[in-house]
Coordinates of C-alpha atoms in Angstrom, one line a residue:
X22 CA 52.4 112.4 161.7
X23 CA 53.2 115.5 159.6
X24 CA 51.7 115.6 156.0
X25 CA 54.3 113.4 153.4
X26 CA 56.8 115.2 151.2
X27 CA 56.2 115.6 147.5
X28 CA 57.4 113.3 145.4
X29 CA 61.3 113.5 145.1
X30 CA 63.0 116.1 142.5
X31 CA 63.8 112.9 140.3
X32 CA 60.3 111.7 140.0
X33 CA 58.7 115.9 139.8
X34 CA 60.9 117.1 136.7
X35 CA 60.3 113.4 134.8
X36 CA 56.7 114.3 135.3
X37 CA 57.3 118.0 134.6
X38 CA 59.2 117.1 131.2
X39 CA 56.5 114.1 130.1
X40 CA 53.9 114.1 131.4
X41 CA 53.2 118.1 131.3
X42 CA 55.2 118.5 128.2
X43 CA 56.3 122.3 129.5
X44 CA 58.7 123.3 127.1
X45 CA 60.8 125.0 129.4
X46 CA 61.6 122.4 131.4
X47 CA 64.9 122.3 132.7
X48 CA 66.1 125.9 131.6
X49 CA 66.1 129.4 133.5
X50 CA 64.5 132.3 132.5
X51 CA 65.8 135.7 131.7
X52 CA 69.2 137.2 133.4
X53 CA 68.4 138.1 136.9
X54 CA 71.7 140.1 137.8
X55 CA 74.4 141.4 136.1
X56 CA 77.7 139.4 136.1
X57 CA 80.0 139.2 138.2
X58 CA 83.3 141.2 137.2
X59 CA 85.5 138.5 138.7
X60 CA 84.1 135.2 137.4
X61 CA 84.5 134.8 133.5
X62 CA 82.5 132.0 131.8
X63 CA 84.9 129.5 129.9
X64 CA 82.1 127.2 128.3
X65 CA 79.9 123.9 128.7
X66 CA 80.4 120.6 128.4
X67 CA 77.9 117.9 128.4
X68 CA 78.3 113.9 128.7
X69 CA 75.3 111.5 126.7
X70 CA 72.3 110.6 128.1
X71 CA 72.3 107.3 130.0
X72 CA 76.1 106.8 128.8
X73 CA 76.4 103.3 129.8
X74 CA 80.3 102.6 131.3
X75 CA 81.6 99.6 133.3
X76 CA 77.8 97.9 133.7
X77 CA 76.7 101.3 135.0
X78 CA 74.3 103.8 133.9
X79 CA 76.4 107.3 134.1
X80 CA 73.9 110.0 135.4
X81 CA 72.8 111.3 139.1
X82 CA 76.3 113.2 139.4
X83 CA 75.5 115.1 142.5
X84 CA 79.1 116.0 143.7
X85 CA 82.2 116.7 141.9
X86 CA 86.2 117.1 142.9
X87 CA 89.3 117.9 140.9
X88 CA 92.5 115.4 142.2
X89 CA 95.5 118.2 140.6
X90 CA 98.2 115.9 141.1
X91 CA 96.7 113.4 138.5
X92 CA 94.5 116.1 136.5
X93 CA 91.6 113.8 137.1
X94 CA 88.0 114.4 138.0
X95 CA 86.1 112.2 140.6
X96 CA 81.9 112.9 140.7
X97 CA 80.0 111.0 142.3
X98 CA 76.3 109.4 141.7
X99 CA 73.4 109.4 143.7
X100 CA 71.9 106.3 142.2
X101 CA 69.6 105.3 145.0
X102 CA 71.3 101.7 146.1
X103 CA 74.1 102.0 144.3
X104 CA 76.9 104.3 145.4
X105 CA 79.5 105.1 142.9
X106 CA 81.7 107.5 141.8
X107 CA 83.7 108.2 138.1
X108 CA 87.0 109.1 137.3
X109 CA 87.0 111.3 134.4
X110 CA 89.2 113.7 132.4
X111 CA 87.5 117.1 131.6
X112 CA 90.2 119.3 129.2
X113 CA 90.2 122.8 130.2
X114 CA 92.1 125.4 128.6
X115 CA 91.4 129.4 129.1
X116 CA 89.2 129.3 126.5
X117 CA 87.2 126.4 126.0
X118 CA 85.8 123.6 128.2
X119 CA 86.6 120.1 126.1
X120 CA 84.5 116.9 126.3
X121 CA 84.5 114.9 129.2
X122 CA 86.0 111.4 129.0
X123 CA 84.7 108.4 131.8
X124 CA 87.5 106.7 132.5
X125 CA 86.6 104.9 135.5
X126 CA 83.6 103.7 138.1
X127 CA 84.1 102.5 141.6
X128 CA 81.8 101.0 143.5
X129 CA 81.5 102.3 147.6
X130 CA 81.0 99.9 150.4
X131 CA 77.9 101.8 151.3
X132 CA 75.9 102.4 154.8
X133 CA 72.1 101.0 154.0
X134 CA 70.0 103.0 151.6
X135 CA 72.5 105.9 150.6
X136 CA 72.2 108.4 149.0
X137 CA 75.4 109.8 147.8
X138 CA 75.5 113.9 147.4
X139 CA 79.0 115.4 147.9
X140 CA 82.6 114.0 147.2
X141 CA 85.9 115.7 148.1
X142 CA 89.4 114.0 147.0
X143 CA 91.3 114.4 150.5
X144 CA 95.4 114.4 148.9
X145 CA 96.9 114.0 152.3
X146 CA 95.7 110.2 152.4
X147 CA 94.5 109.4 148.6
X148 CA 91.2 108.8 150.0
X149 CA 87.7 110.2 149.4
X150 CA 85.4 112.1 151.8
X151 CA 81.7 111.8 150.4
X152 CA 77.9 112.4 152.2
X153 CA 74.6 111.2 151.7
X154 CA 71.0 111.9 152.4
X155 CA 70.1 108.7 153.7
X156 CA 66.5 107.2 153.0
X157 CA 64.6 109.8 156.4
X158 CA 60.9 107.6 155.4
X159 CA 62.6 104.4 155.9
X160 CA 64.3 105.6 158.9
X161 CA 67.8 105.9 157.6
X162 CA 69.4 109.4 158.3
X163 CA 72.0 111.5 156.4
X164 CA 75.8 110.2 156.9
X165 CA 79.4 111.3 156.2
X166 CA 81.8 108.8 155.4
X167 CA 85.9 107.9 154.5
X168 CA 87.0 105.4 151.3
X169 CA 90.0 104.2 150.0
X170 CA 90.4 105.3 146.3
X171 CA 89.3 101.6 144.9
X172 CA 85.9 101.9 147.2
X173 CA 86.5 100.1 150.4
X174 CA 84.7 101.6 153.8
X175 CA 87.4 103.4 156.2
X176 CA 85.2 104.9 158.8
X177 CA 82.1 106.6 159.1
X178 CA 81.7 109.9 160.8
X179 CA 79.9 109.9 164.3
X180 CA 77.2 112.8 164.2
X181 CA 75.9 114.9 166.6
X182 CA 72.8 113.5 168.0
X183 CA 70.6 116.5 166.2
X184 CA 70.9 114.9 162.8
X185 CA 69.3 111.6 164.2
X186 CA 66.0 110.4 162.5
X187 CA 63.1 110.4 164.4
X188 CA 60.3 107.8 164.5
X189 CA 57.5 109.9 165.2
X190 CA 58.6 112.6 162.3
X191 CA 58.9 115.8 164.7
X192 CA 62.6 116.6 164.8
X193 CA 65.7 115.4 162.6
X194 CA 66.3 115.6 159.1
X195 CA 63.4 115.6 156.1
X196 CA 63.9 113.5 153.7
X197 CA 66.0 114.4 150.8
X198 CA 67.2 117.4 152.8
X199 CA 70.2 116.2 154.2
X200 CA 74.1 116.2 153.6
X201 CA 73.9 118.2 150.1
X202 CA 77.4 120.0 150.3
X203 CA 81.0 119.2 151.6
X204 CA 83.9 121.2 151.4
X205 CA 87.8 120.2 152.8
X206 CA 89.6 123.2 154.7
X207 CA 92.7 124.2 152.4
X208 CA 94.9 122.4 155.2
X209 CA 93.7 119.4 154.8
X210 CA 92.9 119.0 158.4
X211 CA 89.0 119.7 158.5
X212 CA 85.7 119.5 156.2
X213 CA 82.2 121.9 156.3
X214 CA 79.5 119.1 156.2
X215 CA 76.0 121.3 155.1
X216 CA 72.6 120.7 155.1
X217 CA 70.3 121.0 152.1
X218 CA 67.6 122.6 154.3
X219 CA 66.8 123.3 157.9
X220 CA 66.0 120.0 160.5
X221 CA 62.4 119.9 161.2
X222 CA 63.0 121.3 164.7
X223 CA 65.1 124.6 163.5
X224 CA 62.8 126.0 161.0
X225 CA 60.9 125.5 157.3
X226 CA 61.7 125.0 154.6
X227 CA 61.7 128.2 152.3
X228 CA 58.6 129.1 150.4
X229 CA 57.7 132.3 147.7
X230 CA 56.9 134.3 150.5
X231 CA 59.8 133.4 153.5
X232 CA 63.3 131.9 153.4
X233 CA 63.6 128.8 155.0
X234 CA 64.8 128.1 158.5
X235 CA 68.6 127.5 159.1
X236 CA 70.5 125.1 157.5
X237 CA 73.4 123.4 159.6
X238 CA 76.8 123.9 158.0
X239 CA 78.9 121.3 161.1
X240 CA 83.3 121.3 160.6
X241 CA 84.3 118.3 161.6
X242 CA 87.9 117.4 162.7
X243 CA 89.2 114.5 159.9
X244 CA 92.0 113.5 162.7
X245 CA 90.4 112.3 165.7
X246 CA 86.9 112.2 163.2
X247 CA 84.7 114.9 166.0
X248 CA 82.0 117.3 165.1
X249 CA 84.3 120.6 166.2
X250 CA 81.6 123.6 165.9
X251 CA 78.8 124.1 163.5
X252 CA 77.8 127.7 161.8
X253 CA 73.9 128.6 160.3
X254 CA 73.2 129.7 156.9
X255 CA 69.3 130.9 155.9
X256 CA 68.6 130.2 152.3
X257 CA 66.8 132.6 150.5
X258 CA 63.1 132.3 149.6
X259 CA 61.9 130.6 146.7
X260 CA 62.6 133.1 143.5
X261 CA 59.9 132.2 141.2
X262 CA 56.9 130.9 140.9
X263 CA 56.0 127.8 139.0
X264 CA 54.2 127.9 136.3
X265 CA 51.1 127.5 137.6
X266 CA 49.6 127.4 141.4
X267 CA 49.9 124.8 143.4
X268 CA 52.9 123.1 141.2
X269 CA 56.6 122.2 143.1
X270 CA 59.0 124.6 143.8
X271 CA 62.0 124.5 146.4
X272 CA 65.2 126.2 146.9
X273 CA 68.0 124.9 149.4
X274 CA 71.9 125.0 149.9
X275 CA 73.4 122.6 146.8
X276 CA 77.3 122.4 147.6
X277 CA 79.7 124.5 149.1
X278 CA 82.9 125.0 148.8
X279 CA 86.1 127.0 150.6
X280 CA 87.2 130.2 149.2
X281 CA 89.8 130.3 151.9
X282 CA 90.3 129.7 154.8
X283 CA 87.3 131.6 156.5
X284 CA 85.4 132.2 153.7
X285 CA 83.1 129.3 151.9
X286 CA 80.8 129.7 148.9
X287 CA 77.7 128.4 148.9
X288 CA 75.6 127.4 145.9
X289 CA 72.0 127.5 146.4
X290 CA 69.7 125.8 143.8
X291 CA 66.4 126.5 143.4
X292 CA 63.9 124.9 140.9
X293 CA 59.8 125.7 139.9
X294 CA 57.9 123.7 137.9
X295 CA 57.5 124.8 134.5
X296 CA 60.0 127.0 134.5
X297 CA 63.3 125.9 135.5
X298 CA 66.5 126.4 137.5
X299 CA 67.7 129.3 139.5
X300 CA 71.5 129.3 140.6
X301 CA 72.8 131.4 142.9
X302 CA 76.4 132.1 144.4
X303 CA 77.1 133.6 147.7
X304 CA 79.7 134.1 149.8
X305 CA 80.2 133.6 153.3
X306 CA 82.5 134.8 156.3
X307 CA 82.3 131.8 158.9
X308 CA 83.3 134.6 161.5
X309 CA 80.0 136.0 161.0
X310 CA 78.1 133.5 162.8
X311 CA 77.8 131.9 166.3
X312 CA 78.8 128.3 167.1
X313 CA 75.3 126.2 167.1
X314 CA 77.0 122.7 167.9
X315 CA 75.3 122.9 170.7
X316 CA 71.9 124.5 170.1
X317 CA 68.9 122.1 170.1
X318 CA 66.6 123.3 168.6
X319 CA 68.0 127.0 166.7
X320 CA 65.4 129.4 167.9
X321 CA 65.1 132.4 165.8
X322 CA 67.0 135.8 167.7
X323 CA 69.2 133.3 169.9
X324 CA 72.1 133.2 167.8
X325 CA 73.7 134.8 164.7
X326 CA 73.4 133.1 161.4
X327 CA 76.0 133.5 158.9
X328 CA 76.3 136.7 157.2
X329 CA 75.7 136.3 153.0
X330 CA 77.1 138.1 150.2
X331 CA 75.6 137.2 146.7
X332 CA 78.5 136.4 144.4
X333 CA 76.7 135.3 140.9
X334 CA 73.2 134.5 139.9
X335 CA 73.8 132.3 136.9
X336 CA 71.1 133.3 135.1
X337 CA 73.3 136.4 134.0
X338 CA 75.8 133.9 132.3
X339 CA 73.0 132.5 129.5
X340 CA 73.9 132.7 126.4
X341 CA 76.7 132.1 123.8
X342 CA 78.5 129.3 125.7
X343 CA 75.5 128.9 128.1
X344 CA 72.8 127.4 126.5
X345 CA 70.9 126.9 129.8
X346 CA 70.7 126.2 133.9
X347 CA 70.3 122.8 134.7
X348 CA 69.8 121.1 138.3
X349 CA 73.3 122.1 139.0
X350 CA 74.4 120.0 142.2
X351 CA 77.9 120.1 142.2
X352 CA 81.0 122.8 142.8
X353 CA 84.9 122.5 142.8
X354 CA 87.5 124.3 142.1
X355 CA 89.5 123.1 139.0
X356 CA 92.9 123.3 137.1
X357 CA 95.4 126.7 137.7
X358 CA 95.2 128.3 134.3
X359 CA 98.8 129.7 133.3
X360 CA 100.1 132.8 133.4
X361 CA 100.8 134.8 129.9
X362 CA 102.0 138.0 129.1
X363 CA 98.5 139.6 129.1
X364 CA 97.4 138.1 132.4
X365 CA 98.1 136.2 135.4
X366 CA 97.4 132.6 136.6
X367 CA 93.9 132.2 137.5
X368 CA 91.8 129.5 139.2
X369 CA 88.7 128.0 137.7
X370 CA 85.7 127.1 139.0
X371 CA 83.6 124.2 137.7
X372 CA 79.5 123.2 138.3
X373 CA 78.5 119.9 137.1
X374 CA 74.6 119.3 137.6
X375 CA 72.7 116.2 138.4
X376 CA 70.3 114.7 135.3
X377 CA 68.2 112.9 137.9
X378 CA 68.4 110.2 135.0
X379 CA 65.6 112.3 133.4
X380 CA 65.7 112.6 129.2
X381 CA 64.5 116.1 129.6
X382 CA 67.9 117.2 131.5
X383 CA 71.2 116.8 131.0
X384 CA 74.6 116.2 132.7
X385 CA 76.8 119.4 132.3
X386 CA 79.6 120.3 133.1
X387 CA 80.1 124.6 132.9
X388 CA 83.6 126.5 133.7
X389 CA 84.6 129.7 135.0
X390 CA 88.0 131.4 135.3
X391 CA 88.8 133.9 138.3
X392 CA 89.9 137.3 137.3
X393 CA 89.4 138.8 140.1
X394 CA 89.0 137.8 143.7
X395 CA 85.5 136.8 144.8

């Protein structure tokens, strides 16, 4: 059996933030890259720590979605053992990002041991698409799943047999590496299920020295409910160090979300110990890779991996209205700002990050306005 993993994130930054006491915990360090020209920073937003609403504790927010219709925000927890999700309203004007307002918790019939990541409001149906990692150590793998808006279990996704846990620990998923990101096709019709990092038999994880081994982005038909082709994406290596040798530091694909209709973003999130967050944007054409569906294992120079543009590093953003990176988990596309007489409408784009329940983080909630196209 292979060595175990570290401890989860949860458990790492609780110890990082007590137990170390390193003061910059939780926060990124200087600006890595300049801005990008097309992505205008509207403000922050944070809710309370351990905000207690409807007998729940409101914190693990690991996936967020914007229903337009209703102007309402759905994000979802990934309380181990409890799968939930909140309906919230988050005021947004061009200018300033308001408070954001629980309004409502829903419990999710839930497969055993989830471990809910992404959530995408699907308006065709009025239903919900959401992931999870699953619980790999006690044999229970990642899954993709439909619910009606109150909760109730519609279907579960069949996966292809790649994403299967196995016994003996040599091939499958890791564990707490699984479905991190979702992302529904503007028709509707399909959703992008992504891996946080590569299955054991396609590659490593990323280090300092080496990005990691190809993550499995898999569209899935939301008709007839079939895996239809599958792309890989290489996340970068691990861009710093922690803050001393030897301490935890990871980077892997956090959400993603469609641009348009061949062209997805993809948030990767990295974290050291001791020093904090990195957040990066890129941008990818799903052209640009071959169709793995049926690859088993992906062996390096026997197929194309998905070309990647770097959109944003975060970092670049800190600042007045920025007052630091958290363990940003979450990415969705919000309200159509207006048009005025000095500019047209534009689209905003919203991060949400995950506390991990942790008093040394916080959930929030950071909005961007496109001025140009990405």
């Amino acid at each position: 059996m292979p060595p175990a993993r570290p401890l989860p994130r949860r458990h790492l930054l609780l110890g990082a933030c007590a137990g170390l006491a390193l003061a910059a915990c939780g926060h990124a360090v200087a600006p890595a890259a300049p801005r990008h020209p097309g992505l205008r920073l509207i403000g922050e937003a944070t809710l309370a720590h351990r905000l207690r609403f409807g007998g729940s504790t409101v914190g693990g927010l690991s996936g967020l979605d914007y229903d337009p219709a209703q102007d309402l925000w759905v994000a979802i927890s990934d309380d181990p053992g409890d799968a939930r999700f909140y309906t919230l309203r988050v005021p947004l004007t061009p200018d300033r990002l308001g408070p954001p307002e629980v309004l409502d918790v829903v419990r999710l019939d839930a497969p055993k041991r989830p471990d809910a990541e992404s959530i995408r409001w699907r308006p065709a149906t009025g239903t919900v698409l959401w992931s999870t990692e699953g619980d790999v150590r006690h044999g229970v793998g990642p899954s993709f799943h439909e619910s009606t808006r109150d909760g109730r279990l519609l279907r579960s996704f069949a996966l292809p047999a790649h994403f299967a846990v196995d016994p003996a620990g040599q091939r499958g998923p890791r564990h707490n590496l699984g479905f991190e990101g979702l992302a529904l096709t503007p028709d509707g019709r399909q959703a992008w299920l992504a891996m946080e990092n590569a299955l054991m038999q396609d590659g490593p994880e990323p280090t300092l020295q080496r990005p990691g081994g190809p993550c499995r982005f898999t569209l899935f038909d939301l008709a007839s409910g079939r895996a239809l082709a599958q792309r890989a994406y290489i996340p970068e290596a691990i861009p710093q160090a922690p803050k001393a040798p030897g301490l935890y530091a990871d980077n892997g694909v956090s959400e993603i979300l469609m641009l348009d209709a061949q062209r997805l973003l993809v948030l990767e999130r990295a974290y050291a110990m001791g020093v904090g967050n990195t957040l990066r944007l890129y941008r990818v054409d799903l052209a640009s890779g071959d169709d793995t569906l049926a690859m088993d294992p992906l062996v390096p120079g026997r197929f194309r991996p998905l070309a990647k543009t770097l959109v944003a590093d975060l970092s670049a953003y800190l600042g007045p209205g920025l007052s630091r990176l958290d363990n940003t988990e979450s990415l969705a596309w919000g309200p159509l700002l207006p048009a005025t007489a000095d500019r047209p409408a534009q689209r905003t784009l919203v991060v949400l990050s995950d506390d991990n329940f942790n008093p040394g983080q916080v959930t929030q909630f950071v909005a961007f306005a496109l001025t140009e196209p990405l």
